[in-house]
XYZ file of C-alpha atoms in Angstrom:
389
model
C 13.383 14.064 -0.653
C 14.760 11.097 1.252
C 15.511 8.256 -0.775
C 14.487 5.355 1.346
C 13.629 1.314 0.199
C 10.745 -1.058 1.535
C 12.602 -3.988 2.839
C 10.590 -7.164 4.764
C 13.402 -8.041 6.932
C 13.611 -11.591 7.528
C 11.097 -12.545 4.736
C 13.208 -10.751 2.018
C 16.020 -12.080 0.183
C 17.433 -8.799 -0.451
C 19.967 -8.164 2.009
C 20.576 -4.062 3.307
C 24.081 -5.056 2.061
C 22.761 -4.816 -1.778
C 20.243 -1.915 -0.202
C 23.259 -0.195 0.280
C 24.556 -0.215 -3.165
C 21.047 1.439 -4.589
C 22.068 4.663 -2.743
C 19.015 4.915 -0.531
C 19.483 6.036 2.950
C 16.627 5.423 4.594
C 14.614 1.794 5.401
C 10.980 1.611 5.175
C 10.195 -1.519 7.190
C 7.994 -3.589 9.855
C 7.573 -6.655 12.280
C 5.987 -8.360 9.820
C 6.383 -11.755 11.630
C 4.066 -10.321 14.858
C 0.210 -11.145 14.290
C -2.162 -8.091 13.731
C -3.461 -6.478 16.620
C -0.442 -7.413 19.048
C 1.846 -5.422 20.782
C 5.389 -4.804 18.880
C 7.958 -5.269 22.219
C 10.096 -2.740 22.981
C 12.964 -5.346 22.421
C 11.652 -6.448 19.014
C 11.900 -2.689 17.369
C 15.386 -2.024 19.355
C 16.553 -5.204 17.560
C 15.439 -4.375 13.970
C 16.331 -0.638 14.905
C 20.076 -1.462 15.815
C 20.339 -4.291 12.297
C 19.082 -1.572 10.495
C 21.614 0.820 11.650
C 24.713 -1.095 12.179
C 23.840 -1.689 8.162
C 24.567 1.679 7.671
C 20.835 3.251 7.180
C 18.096 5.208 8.989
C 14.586 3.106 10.116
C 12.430 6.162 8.754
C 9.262 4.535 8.181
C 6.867 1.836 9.426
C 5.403 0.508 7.059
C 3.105 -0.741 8.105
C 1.302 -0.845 11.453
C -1.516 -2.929 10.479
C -4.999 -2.446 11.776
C -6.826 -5.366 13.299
C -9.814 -6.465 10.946
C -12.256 -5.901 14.259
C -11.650 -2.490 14.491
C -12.357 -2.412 10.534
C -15.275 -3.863 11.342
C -16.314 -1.400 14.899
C -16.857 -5.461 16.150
C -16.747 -6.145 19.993
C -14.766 -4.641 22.920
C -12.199 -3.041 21.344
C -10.839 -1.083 23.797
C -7.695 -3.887 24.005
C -6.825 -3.281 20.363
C -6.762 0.027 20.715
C -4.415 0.073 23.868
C -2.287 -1.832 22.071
C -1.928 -0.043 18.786
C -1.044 3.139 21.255
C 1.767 0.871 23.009
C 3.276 -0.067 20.081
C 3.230 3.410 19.231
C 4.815 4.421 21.776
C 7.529 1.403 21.884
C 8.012 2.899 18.081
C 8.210 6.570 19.315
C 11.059 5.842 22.008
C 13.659 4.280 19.738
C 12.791 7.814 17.435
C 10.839 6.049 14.909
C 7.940 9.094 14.185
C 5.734 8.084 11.108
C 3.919 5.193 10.803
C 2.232 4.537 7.348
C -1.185 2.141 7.576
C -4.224 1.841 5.131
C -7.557 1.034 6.316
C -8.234 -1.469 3.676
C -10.652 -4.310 4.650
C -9.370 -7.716 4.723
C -7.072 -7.639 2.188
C -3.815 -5.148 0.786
C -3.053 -4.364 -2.626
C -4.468 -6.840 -5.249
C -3.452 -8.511 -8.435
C -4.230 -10.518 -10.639
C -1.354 -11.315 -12.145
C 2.321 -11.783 -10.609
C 4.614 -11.859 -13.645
C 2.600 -10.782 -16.341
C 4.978 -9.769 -19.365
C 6.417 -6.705 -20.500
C 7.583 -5.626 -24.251
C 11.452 -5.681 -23.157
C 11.389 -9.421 -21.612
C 10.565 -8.034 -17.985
C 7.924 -8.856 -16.058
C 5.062 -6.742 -13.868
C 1.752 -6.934 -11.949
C -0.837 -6.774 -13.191
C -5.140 -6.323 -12.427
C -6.944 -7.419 -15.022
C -10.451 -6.847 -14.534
C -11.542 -9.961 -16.824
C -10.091 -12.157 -14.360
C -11.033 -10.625 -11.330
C -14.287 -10.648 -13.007
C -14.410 -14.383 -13.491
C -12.453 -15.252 -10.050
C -15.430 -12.883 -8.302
C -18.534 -14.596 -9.983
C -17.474 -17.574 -11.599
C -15.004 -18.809 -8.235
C -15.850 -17.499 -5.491
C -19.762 -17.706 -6.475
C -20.294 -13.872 -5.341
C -23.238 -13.060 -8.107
C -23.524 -9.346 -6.780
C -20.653 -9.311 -8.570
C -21.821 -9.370 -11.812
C -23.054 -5.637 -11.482
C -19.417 -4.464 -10.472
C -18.214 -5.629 -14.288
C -19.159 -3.900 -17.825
C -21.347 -6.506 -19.891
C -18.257 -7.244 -21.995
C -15.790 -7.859 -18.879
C -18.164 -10.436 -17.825
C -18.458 -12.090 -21.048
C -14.798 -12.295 -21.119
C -14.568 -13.610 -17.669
C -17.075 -16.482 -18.731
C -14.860 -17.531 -21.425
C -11.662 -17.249 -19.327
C -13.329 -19.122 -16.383
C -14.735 -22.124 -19.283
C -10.897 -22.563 -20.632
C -8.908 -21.683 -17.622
C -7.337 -25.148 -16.011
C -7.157 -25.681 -12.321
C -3.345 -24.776 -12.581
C -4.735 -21.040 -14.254
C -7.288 -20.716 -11.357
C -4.831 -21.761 -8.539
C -2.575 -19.063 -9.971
C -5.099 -16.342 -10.039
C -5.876 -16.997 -5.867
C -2.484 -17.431 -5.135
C -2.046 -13.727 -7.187
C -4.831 -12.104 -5.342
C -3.635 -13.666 -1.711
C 0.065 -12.061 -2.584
C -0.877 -8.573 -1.293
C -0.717 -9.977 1.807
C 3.133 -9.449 3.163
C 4.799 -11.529 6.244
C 3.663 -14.934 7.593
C -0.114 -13.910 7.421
C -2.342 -16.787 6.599
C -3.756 -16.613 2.972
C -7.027 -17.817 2.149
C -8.461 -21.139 -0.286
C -11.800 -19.722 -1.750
C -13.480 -21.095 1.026
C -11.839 -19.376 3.754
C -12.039 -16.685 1.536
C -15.892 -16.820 1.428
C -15.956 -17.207 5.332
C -13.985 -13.682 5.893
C -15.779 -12.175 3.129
C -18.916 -13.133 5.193
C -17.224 -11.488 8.361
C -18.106 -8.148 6.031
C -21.581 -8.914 5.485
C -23.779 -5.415 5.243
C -20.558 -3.235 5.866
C -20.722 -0.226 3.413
C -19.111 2.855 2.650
C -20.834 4.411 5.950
C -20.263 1.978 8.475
C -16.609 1.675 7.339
C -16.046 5.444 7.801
C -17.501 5.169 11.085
C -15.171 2.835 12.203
C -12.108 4.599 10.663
C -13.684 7.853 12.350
C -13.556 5.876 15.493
C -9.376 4.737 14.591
C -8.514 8.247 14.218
C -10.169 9.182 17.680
C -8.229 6.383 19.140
C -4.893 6.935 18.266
C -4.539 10.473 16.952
C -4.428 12.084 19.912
C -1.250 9.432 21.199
C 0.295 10.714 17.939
C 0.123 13.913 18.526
C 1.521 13.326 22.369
C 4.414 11.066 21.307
C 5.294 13.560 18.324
C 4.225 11.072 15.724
C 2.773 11.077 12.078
C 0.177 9.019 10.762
C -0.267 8.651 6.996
C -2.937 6.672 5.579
C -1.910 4.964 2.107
C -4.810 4.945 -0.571
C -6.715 2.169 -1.557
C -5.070 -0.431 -4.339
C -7.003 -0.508 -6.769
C -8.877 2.600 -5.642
C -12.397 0.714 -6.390
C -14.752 -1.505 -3.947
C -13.359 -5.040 -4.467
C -15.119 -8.451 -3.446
C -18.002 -6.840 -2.247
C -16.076 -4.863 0.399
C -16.184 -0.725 0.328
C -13.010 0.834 -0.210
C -12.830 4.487 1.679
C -9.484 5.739 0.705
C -9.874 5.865 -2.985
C -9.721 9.415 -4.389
C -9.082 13.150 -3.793
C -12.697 13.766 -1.743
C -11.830 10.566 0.526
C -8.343 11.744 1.439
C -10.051 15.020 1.852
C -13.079 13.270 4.637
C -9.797 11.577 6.344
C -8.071 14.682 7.163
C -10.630 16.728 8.071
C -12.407 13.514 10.230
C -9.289 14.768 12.465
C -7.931 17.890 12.023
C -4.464 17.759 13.007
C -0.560 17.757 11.172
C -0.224 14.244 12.939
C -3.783 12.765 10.503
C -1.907 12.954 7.575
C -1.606 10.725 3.811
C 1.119 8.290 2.274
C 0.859 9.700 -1.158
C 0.871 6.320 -3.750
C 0.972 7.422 -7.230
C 0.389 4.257 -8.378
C -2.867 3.515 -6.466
C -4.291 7.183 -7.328
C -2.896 6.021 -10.153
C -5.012 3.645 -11.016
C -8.920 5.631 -11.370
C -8.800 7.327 -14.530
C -10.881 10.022 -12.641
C -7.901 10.849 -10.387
C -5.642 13.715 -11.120
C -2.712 12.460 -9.200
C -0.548 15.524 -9.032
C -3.461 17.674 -8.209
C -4.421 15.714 -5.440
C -1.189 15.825 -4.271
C -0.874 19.726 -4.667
C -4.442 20.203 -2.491
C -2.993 18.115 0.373
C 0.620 18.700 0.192
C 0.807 19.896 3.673
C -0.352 16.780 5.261
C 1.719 14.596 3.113
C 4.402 12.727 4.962
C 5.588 9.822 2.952
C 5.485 9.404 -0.829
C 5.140 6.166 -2.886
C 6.365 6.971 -6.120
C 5.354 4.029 -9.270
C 3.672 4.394 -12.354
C 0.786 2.306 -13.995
C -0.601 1.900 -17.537
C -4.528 1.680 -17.441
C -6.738 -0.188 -20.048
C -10.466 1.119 -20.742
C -12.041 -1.921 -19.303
C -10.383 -1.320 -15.629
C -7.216 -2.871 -16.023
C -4.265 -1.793 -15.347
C -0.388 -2.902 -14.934
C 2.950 -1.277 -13.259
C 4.776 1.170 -15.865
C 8.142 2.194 -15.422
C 8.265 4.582 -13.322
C 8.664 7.614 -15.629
C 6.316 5.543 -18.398
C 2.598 5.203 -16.884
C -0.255 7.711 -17.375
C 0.590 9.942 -14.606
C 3.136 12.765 -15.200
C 5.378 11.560 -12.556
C 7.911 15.179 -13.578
C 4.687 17.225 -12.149
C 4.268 15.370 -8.688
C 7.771 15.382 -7.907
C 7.824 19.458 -8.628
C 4.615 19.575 -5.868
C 6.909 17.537 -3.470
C 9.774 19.628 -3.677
C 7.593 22.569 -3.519
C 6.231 21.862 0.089
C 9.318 20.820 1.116
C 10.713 24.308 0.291
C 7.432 25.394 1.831
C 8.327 23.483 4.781
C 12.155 24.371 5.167
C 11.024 28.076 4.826
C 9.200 27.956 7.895
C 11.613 26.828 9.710
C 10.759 23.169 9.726
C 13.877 20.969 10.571
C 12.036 18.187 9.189
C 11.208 19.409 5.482
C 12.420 16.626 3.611
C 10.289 13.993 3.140
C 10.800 10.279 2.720
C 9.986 8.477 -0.978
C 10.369 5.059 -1.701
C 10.533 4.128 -5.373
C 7.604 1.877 -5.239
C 6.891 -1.606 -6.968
C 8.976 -1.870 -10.101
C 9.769 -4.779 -13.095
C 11.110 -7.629 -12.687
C 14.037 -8.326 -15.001
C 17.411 -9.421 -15.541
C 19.031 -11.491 -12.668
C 15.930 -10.432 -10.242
C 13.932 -13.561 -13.054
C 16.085 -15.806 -11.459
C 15.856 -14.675 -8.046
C 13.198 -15.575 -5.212
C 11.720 -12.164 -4.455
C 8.602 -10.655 -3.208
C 6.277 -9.806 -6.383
C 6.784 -6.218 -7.196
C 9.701 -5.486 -5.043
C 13.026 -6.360 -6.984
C 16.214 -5.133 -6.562
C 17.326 -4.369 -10.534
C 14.002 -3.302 -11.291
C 13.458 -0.737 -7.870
C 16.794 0.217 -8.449
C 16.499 1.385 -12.161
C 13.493 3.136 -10.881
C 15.044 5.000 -8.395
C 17.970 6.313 -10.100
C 15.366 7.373 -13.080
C 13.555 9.137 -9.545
C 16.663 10.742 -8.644
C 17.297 11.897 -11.622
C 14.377 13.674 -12.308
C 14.588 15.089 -8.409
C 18.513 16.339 -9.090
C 17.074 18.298 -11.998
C 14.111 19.600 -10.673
C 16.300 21.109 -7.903
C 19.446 22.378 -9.316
């Protein structure tokens, strides 16, 4: 497995210089600066390729090549976006970058509700708690389907949250749920909010797949030309959020993505932590049924609560059994390198991780710290060395 570490380049105050001193090899990095649904230039990717590298490290992964929200949508001519997803795949393929990871989430990334919500030892985590989603869903943003999303009691709670909460708490809570958005994206006020929720308007589960049907059909094919890999990260949380379908959510919808396109270059970013998060979701076993079309791994833990909640775990602490899914990894890759493959090791970033000791001090990007990433990757490594010797 190839230790590598998410970096955000000119929006991240970790430098590769302390990236170095974590052990990783590889970086796991994008343009994030270049709005969705433009070309990345040639020059641009040569430029982060050759900082990356005179740093001392390998650009494995892009992470990510986002999707323009048309295309989510199946809106217009989209024959332009498409063209220029396939350049930038190919500007991406010719300075020997191969594997792209994307998700096909609409309008927004991961979500939280909470940036720096506490931990026992005097750390701090993300969090989603589902009473104040609950209240920022019906009692904020108006949405009233909402209230069938929430058990009874969650929307109680959210009531009483929402009557006591201060403008400060409800500022927080937007600004928390508009932080899954990485790079110099615009984030939304509630009414802008509303307006690109409305964008969505009738989109379900169906018409969604239809239009990520019609993404694979696009771009697949350049993959498999160019000698690329494509792996689709799961939904986080793996649950329909703000009235918007989520696709990418468990093992049957990783199952309807791979088979929607049949081909080594469709394949999956396993995230632990966003399998993680559905109780129903066997995270190891999912990983074992697909293991041959997995091409990046996201390796974090989370700690889930009865009423939907749930919060990053150290990485060896959550609920899934993080020993098991690192045995299936190393498994396919000795699948892999006994075939013949030459490329049967396969990136992992440890992903998300507590804040604590100097990174408190320090102006990061919520969930990715350099103490707390760091203790979770040597606790990944360890359990990796073992499982191998």
């Amino acid at each position: 497995m190839i230790e590598s570490w998410r970096w955000y380049g000119e929006f991240d105050s970790i430098t590769l210089g302390e990236v170095a001193q974590t052990g990783a090899r590889g970086i796991v990095t994008a343009l994030h600066d270049i709005p969705y649904g433009e070309v990345w230039p040639a020059d641009a990717i040569s430029a982060r390729k050759g900082h990356i590298q005179n740093a001392g490290f390998e650009w494995n992964v892009v992470e990510s090549l986002p999707i323009h929200e048309r295309i989510k949508r199946g809106e217009g001519d989209l024959a332009p976006l498409f063209a220029n997803y396939r350049q930038s795949m190919a500007n991406l393929a010719a300075e020997g970058i191969n594997t792209i990871c994307y998700n096909f989430m609409p309008l927004l990334d991961w979500t939280r509700t909470d940036l720096v919500s506490p931990v026992s030892n005097g750390a701090t985590c993300l969090r989603f708690d589902a009473v104040k989603m609950a209240a920022f869903e019906i009692n904020i943003l108006g949405r009233r389907a909402a209230e069938d999303d929430y058990r009874e009691d969650v929307r109680h709670r959210a009531a009483a949250w929402f009557q006591h909460a201060t403008e400060s708490d409800r500022d927080k809570l937007l600004a928390a749920i508009m932080a899954g958005l990485p790079g110099a994206f615009e984030r939304y006020d509630v009414l802008g909010l509303r307006n690109a929720l409305n964008s969505y308007a009738g989109m379900d589960r169906t018409a969604l797949r239809t239009s990520y049907h019609r993404f694979l059909q696009e771009v697949v094919p350049t993959a498999e030309e160019l000698g690329m890999r494509l792996c689709v990260h799961q939904d986080d949380p793996p649950r329909d959020i703000l009235g918007l379908p989520r696709i990418v959510s468990n093992g049957d919808d990783l199952d309807w993505v791979l088979n929607a396109y049949d081909s080594p270059a469709n394949g999956v970013t396993l995230c632990a932590g966003s399998l993680g998060a559905n109780p129903a979701n066997d995270v190891p076993a999912i990983a074992a049924k697909i293991a041959n079309r997995i091409h990046f791994v996201h390796l974090r833990n989370v700690r889930k609560d009865p009423n939907g909640s749930f919060e990053e775990a150290a990485h060896l602490d959550g609920d899934t059994d993080m020993v098991a899914l690192i045995r299936v990894i190393l498994q396919e890759e000795a699948r892999r390198r006994d075939a013949g493959r030459s490329d049967h090791d396969i990136p992992f970033r440890p992903d998300h991780g507590h804040h604590m000791l100097s990174d408190l001090t320090r102006d990061l990007i919520p969930g990715y710290p350099l103490i707390g990433r760091l203790k979770g990757l040597a606790e990944l490594r360890g359990v990796i060395r073992a499982l191998s010797s």
